[in-house]
Short mmCIF file of C-alpha atoms in Angstrom, two decimals:
data_model
loop_
_atom_site.label_atom_id
_atom_site.label_comp_id
_atom_site.label_asym_id
_atom_site.label_seq_id
_atom_site.Cartn_x
_atom_site.Cartn_y
_atom_site.Cartn_z
CA UNK A 1 -13.29 -55.80 -48.12
CA UNK A 2 -9.96 -54.13 -48.95
CA UNK A 3 -6.79 -55.61 -47.48
CA UNK A 4 -4.32 -53.82 -45.21
CA UNK A 5 -0.81 -54.93 -44.25
CA UNK A 6 1.11 -53.40 -41.37
CA UNK A 7 4.91 -53.63 -41.41
CA UNK A 8 6.43 -52.64 -38.11
CA UNK A 9 7.39 -53.26 -34.53
CA UNK A 10 6.08 -55.57 -31.84
CA UNK A 11 7.01 -54.75 -28.23
CA UNK A 12 6.03 -55.81 -24.79
CA UNK A 13 5.27 -52.60 -22.92
CA UNK A 14 6.20 -52.10 -19.26
CA UNK A 15 4.11 -49.11 -18.20
CA UNK A 16 5.13 -47.22 -15.05
CA UNK A 17 2.72 -44.67 -13.61
CA UNK A 18 4.35 -41.65 -11.93
CA UNK A 19 3.25 -38.38 -10.35
CA UNK A 20 5.55 -36.43 -12.68
CA UNK A 21 8.32 -37.12 -15.15
CA UNK A 22 11.79 -37.33 -13.55
CA UNK A 23 14.24 -34.51 -14.19
CA UNK A 24 17.87 -35.10 -15.15
CA UNK A 25 19.61 -36.88 -12.25
CA UNK A 26 16.38 -37.23 -10.25
CA UNK A 27 15.12 -40.43 -8.65
CA UNK A 28 11.37 -40.71 -8.18
CA UNK A 29 8.99 -43.37 -6.89
CA UNK A 30 6.60 -45.08 -9.27
CA UNK A 31 2.93 -45.50 -8.41
CA UNK A 32 2.23 -48.74 -10.31
CA UNK A 33 3.53 -50.90 -13.14
CA UNK A 34 1.76 -53.06 -15.74
CA UNK A 35 2.85 -55.30 -18.59
CA UNK A 36 0.82 -55.02 -21.80
CA UNK A 37 1.18 -55.80 -25.54
CA UNK A 38 2.45 -52.87 -27.58
CA UNK A 39 4.81 -51.68 -30.31
CA UNK A 40 3.60 -49.11 -32.82
CA UNK A 41 3.22 -51.63 -35.61
CA UNK A 42 1.39 -54.16 -33.46
CA UNK A 43 -0.80 -51.44 -31.94
CA UNK A 44 -1.90 -50.32 -35.39
CA UNK A 45 -2.51 -53.85 -36.67
CA UNK A 46 -4.45 -54.72 -33.51
CA UNK A 47 -6.56 -51.57 -33.76
CA UNK A 48 -7.31 -52.14 -37.44
CA UNK A 49 -8.46 -55.67 -36.63
CA UNK A 50 -10.52 -54.59 -33.64
CA UNK A 51 -12.21 -51.88 -35.72
CA UNK A 52 -13.23 -54.45 -38.32
CA UNK A 53 -10.48 -54.16 -40.92
CA UNK A 54 -8.94 -57.07 -42.83
CA UNK A 55 -5.29 -56.89 -41.81
CA UNK A 56 -2.04 -58.84 -41.90
CA UNK A 57 1.18 -57.98 -40.09
CA UNK A 58 4.83 -58.38 -41.07
CA UNK A 59 7.40 -58.12 -38.29
CA UNK A 60 9.66 -60.07 -35.96
CA UNK A 61 9.68 -61.32 -32.38
CA UNK A 62 12.08 -63.51 -30.43
CA UNK A 63 11.55 -67.15 -29.57
CA UNK A 64 10.32 -66.21 -26.10
CA UNK A 65 7.17 -65.94 -24.04
CA UNK A 66 6.64 -62.25 -24.86
CA UNK A 67 6.67 -63.03 -28.58
CA UNK A 68 4.03 -65.72 -28.14
CA UNK A 69 1.84 -63.36 -26.10
CA UNK A 70 2.07 -60.61 -28.71
CA UNK A 71 1.12 -62.90 -31.60
CA UNK A 72 -1.75 -64.44 -29.65
CA UNK A 73 -3.12 -61.01 -28.80
CA UNK A 74 -3.09 -60.00 -32.48
CA UNK A 75 -4.80 -63.26 -33.45
CA UNK A 76 -7.56 -62.50 -30.93
CA UNK A 77 -8.83 -59.64 -33.14
CA UNK A 78 -8.36 -61.44 -36.44
CA UNK A 79 -4.91 -60.19 -37.46
CA UNK A 80 -3.11 -62.58 -39.86
CA UNK A 81 0.29 -63.13 -38.22
CA UNK A 82 1.85 -65.46 -40.81
CA UNK A 83 4.29 -62.67 -41.70
CA UNK A 84 5.61 -62.36 -38.13
CA UNK A 85 8.90 -64.24 -37.86
CA UNK A 86 10.24 -65.79 -34.65
CA UNK A 87 14.00 -65.19 -34.50
CA UNK A 88 16.40 -67.33 -32.48
CA UNK A 89 19.04 -65.76 -30.27
CA UNK A 90 17.32 -62.41 -29.85
CA UNK A 91 14.63 -61.15 -27.48
CA UNK A 92 11.27 -59.72 -28.43
CA UNK A 93 11.25 -55.90 -28.44
CA UNK A 94 10.49 -54.13 -25.16
CA UNK A 95 9.37 -50.63 -24.27
CA UNK A 96 9.48 -48.86 -20.92
CA UNK A 97 6.75 -46.23 -20.74
CA UNK A 98 6.29 -43.66 -18.00
CA UNK A 99 2.88 -42.03 -17.71
CA UNK A 100 2.39 -39.00 -15.44
CA UNK A 101 -0.68 -37.55 -13.73
CA UNK A 102 -1.35 -35.30 -16.72
CA UNK A 103 -1.60 -38.43 -18.92
CA UNK A 104 1.56 -37.50 -20.84
CA UNK A 105 4.07 -40.23 -21.57
CA UNK A 106 7.71 -40.80 -22.42
CA UNK A 107 8.93 -44.01 -24.02
CA UNK A 108 12.24 -45.86 -24.20
CA UNK A 109 12.27 -48.67 -26.78
CA UNK A 110 14.64 -51.65 -26.74
CA UNK A 111 14.34 -52.87 -30.32
CA UNK A 112 15.31 -56.53 -29.90
CA UNK A 113 13.98 -58.58 -32.83
CA UNK A 114 12.55 -55.46 -34.48
CA UNK A 115 16.07 -54.32 -35.38
CA UNK A 116 16.83 -57.64 -37.09
CA UNK A 117 14.29 -57.27 -39.90
CA UNK A 118 15.99 -57.30 -43.31
CA UNK A 119 15.16 -56.79 -46.98
CA UNK A 120 15.32 -60.57 -47.34
CA UNK A 121 12.47 -60.84 -44.82
CA UNK A 122 10.46 -58.41 -46.94
CA UNK A 123 11.15 -60.49 -50.06
CA UNK A 124 9.84 -63.54 -48.20
CA UNK A 125 6.58 -61.68 -47.52
CA UNK A 126 6.45 -59.63 -50.72
CA UNK A 127 3.22 -61.19 -51.92
CA UNK A 128 1.38 -59.99 -48.81
CA UNK A 129 2.36 -56.41 -49.70
CA UNK A 130 1.55 -56.77 -53.40
CA UNK A 131 -1.86 -58.28 -52.65
CA UNK A 132 -2.79 -55.52 -50.18
CA UNK A 133 -4.55 -52.25 -50.93
CA UNK A 134 -2.76 -50.32 -48.17
CA UNK A 135 0.67 -50.67 -46.50
CA UNK A 136 1.04 -49.01 -43.09
CA UNK A 137 4.52 -48.49 -41.59
CA UNK A 138 6.35 -46.71 -38.77
CA UNK A 139 10.05 -46.17 -37.97
CA UNK A 140 10.68 -48.60 -35.11
CA UNK A 141 12.30 -51.01 -37.59
CA UNK A 142 15.35 -50.30 -39.83
CA UNK A 143 14.74 -47.40 -42.22
CA UNK A 144 16.26 -49.28 -45.16
CA UNK A 145 13.63 -51.99 -44.66
CA UNK A 146 10.84 -49.40 -44.56
CA UNK A 147 12.17 -47.80 -47.75
CA UNK A 148 12.47 -51.16 -49.52
CA UNK A 149 8.91 -52.17 -48.64
CA UNK A 150 7.61 -48.74 -49.67
CA UNK A 151 9.16 -49.15 -53.12
CA UNK A 152 7.59 -52.58 -53.56
CA UNK A 153 4.21 -51.22 -52.51
CA UNK A 154 4.42 -48.12 -54.70
CA UNK A 155 5.40 -50.14 -57.76
CA UNK A 156 2.46 -52.51 -57.22
CA UNK A 157 -0.10 -49.75 -56.71
CA UNK A 158 -0.46 -50.30 -52.96
CA UNK A 159 -1.14 -47.09 -51.01
CA UNK A 160 1.71 -46.26 -48.59
CA UNK A 161 0.93 -44.65 -45.22
CA UNK A 162 3.81 -43.76 -42.91
CA UNK A 163 3.51 -42.93 -39.22
CA UNK A 164 7.00 -41.39 -38.78
CA UNK A 165 7.74 -42.37 -35.19
CA UNK A 166 10.34 -42.10 -33.88
CA UNK A 167 10.98 -39.20 -36.25
CA UNK A 168 14.16 -39.13 -38.33
CA UNK A 169 15.28 -35.91 -39.99
CA UNK A 170 17.23 -37.64 -42.75
CA UNK A 171 14.76 -40.02 -44.38
CA UNK A 172 15.95 -41.00 -47.88
CA UNK A 173 14.43 -39.24 -50.88
CA UNK A 174 13.50 -42.61 -52.34
CA UNK A 175 11.23 -43.20 -49.34
CA UNK A 176 9.59 -39.78 -49.48
CA UNK A 177 8.70 -40.33 -53.13
CA UNK A 178 6.78 -43.51 -52.27
CA UNK A 179 4.67 -42.08 -49.43
CA UNK A 180 1.05 -41.25 -50.17
CA UNK A 181 0.06 -40.19 -46.64
CA UNK A 182 2.34 -39.24 -43.75
CA UNK A 183 0.93 -38.80 -40.23
CA UNK A 184 3.30 -37.06 -37.81
CA UNK A 185 2.43 -35.48 -34.50
CA UNK A 186 3.73 -31.97 -33.71
CA UNK A 187 7.08 -33.15 -32.35
CA UNK A 188 7.66 -35.47 -35.30
CA UNK A 189 6.63 -32.80 -37.78
CA UNK A 190 9.16 -30.39 -36.28
CA UNK A 191 11.91 -33.01 -36.61
CA UNK A 192 10.98 -33.90 -40.18
CA UNK A 193 10.66 -30.31 -41.38
CA UNK A 194 13.35 -28.63 -39.27
CA UNK A 195 10.77 -25.97 -38.38
CA UNK A 196 9.19 -25.00 -35.03
CA UNK A 197 5.68 -26.34 -34.51
CA UNK A 198 3.93 -24.63 -31.61
CA UNK A 199 0.49 -23.92 -33.06
CA UNK A 200 -1.84 -24.84 -35.92
CA UNK A 201 -0.39 -22.14 -38.17
CA UNK A 202 3.16 -23.46 -37.61
CA UNK A 203 1.96 -26.99 -38.35
CA UNK A 204 0.42 -25.92 -41.65
CA UNK A 205 3.64 -24.27 -42.82
CA UNK A 206 5.81 -27.21 -41.75
CA UNK A 207 3.44 -29.71 -43.34
CA UNK A 208 3.60 -27.90 -46.68
CA UNK A 209 7.37 -28.36 -46.68
CA UNK A 210 6.81 -32.13 -46.62
CA UNK A 211 4.61 -31.95 -49.70
CA UNK A 212 7.64 -30.73 -51.62
CA UNK A 213 9.35 -34.05 -50.85
CA UNK A 214 6.71 -35.94 -52.80
CA UNK A 215 4.06 -36.74 -50.19
CA UNK A 216 0.44 -36.37 -51.34
CA UNK A 217 -1.21 -35.77 -47.95
CA UNK A 218 0.09 -34.72 -44.55
CA UNK A 219 -2.13 -35.40 -41.53
CA UNK A 220 -0.83 -33.86 -38.31
CA UNK A 221 -2.22 -35.12 -35.01
CA UNK A 222 -2.14 -32.43 -32.34
CA UNK A 223 -3.52 -33.97 -29.16
CA UNK A 224 -6.56 -32.17 -27.80
CA UNK A 225 -6.22 -29.62 -30.63
CA UNK A 226 -7.38 -32.31 -33.04
CA UNK A 227 -5.87 -32.94 -36.46
CA UNK A 228 -4.74 -30.98 -39.47
CA UNK A 229 -4.99 -32.09 -43.11
CA UNK A 230 -2.61 -30.43 -45.55
CA UNK A 231 -2.55 -31.09 -49.31
CA UNK A 232 -1.51 -29.04 -52.32
CA UNK A 233 -5.08 -27.78 -52.63
CA UNK A 234 -6.19 -27.15 -49.06
CA UNK A 235 -5.48 -26.94 -45.36
CA UNK A 236 -8.26 -28.08 -43.02
CA UNK A 237 -8.38 -28.28 -39.24
CA UNK A 238 -10.46 -30.94 -37.49
CA UNK A 239 -11.13 -30.02 -33.82
CA UNK A 240 -10.42 -32.70 -31.24
CA UNK A 241 -12.96 -34.42 -29.01
CA UNK A 242 -13.08 -32.99 -25.48
CA UNK A 243 -12.32 -35.79 -23.02
CA UNK A 244 -10.50 -36.30 -19.74
CA UNK A 245 -7.31 -38.12 -20.75
CA UNK A 246 -5.63 -40.57 -18.36
CA UNK A 247 -3.05 -42.19 -20.69
CA UNK A 248 -2.05 -41.02 -24.19
CA UNK A 249 -0.22 -44.27 -25.04
CA UNK A 250 -1.39 -45.56 -28.49
CA UNK A 251 -3.45 -42.44 -29.19
CA UNK A 252 -1.60 -41.81 -32.44
CA UNK A 253 -1.62 -45.50 -33.34
CA UNK A 254 -5.38 -45.77 -32.86
CA UNK A 255 -5.86 -42.65 -35.00
CA UNK A 256 -3.80 -44.13 -37.82
CA UNK A 257 -5.69 -47.42 -37.60
CA UNK A 258 -9.09 -45.74 -37.58
CA UNK A 259 -8.13 -43.55 -40.55
CA UNK A 260 -7.07 -46.64 -42.52
CA UNK A 261 -10.21 -48.61 -41.63
CA UNK A 262 -12.45 -45.71 -42.68
CA UNK A 263 -10.63 -45.12 -45.98
CA UNK A 264 -10.70 -48.82 -46.88
CA UNK A 265 -14.44 -48.79 -46.21
CA UNK A 266 -14.99 -46.09 -48.80
CA UNK A 267 -15.02 -43.03 -46.54
CA UNK A 268 -13.49 -39.75 -47.71
CA UNK A 269 -10.21 -38.53 -46.26
CA UNK A 270 -12.11 -35.92 -44.24
CA UNK A 271 -14.55 -38.50 -42.85
CA UNK A 272 -11.63 -40.79 -42.03
CA UNK A 273 -9.83 -38.06 -40.08
CA UNK A 274 -12.95 -37.29 -38.06
CA UNK A 275 -13.31 -41.00 -37.30
CA UNK A 276 -9.66 -41.12 -36.25
CA UNK A 277 -10.24 -38.22 -33.85
CA UNK A 278 -13.18 -40.04 -32.26
CA UNK A 279 -11.33 -43.32 -31.84
CA UNK A 280 -8.18 -41.74 -30.39
CA UNK A 281 -10.31 -39.67 -28.00
CA UNK A 282 -11.70 -42.88 -26.51
CA UNK A 283 -8.24 -44.48 -26.39
CA UNK A 284 -6.76 -41.75 -24.17
CA UNK A 285 -9.48 -42.25 -21.55
CA UNK A 286 -8.13 -45.74 -20.81
CA UNK A 287 -4.86 -47.18 -19.60
CA UNK A 288 -2.46 -49.17 -21.75
CA UNK A 289 -1.76 -49.50 -25.46
CA UNK A 290 -3.78 -52.22 -27.19
CA UNK A 291 -5.96 -52.65 -24.11
CA UNK A 292 -7.26 -49.09 -24.52
CA UNK A 293 -8.46 -49.37 -28.12
CA UNK A 294 -12.23 -49.45 -28.74
CA UNK A 295 -13.96 -51.90 -31.08
CA UNK A 296 -16.16 -51.27 -34.10
CA UNK A 297 -19.39 -51.62 -32.10
CA UNK A 298 -18.32 -48.92 -29.66
CA UNK A 299 -17.40 -46.33 -32.27
CA UNK A 300 -19.17 -46.77 -35.61
CA UNK A 301 -18.58 -44.62 -38.70
#
């Protein structure tokens, strides 16, 4: 089985359910609150493990109870957490997530230990990256660390997949040149390209602008519209599964994880995208981040 390493964030999520998102200056009453393991990096590692992939994670937590909970939850689905450092004097990352009645969410992230990751930490875990077939990253840790790890992976022949969230318009050229697959949603694609993205046609045009930066494949996730694959040779739309969504938290993370698991099991890019659509469709019908992700028995290839 091919090996995957996820470099990224670990957060404890505090999810607040609301009737509607508050407007500027508005105070509203919440309906309920829950505490659940999250962080884009941890979500993706957890989902890869739960879907049957062989995965390690590199990241950082604080020496606190939340950090212990997050590592234990990853271990429960077989994620190798030897690369997750416990840092003194800093808290584990936290995220406050509001989810409205339409299942849309907004997220505020307090980086905590995630912001303390350094190139030295990557050097300490370099062999995990070199020995892996795929490196998956996001942007909830310092960009210079992401870029450094991408260069190590690219030079060793490890495939680099970037989920560019939260999106940054000024990613360094040296990072772009190392990315094999980038998976933005519509909002992130607009930020990365500087172009409006309001429909599939807009997404295709914006995605092609990213190819010019050195990326081989752009996969755009578009909610219930499905996904869009854009390469130098083709543009292909994959319709989304029709479901009743109750919480979109981790939908993109579960898609990325499912795509990686399918590809590392010998599936084509197209088959992997379809699998990602199916997995993320199940995820949005459940509450929470990692708690909402299906396992390999529930959604087979």
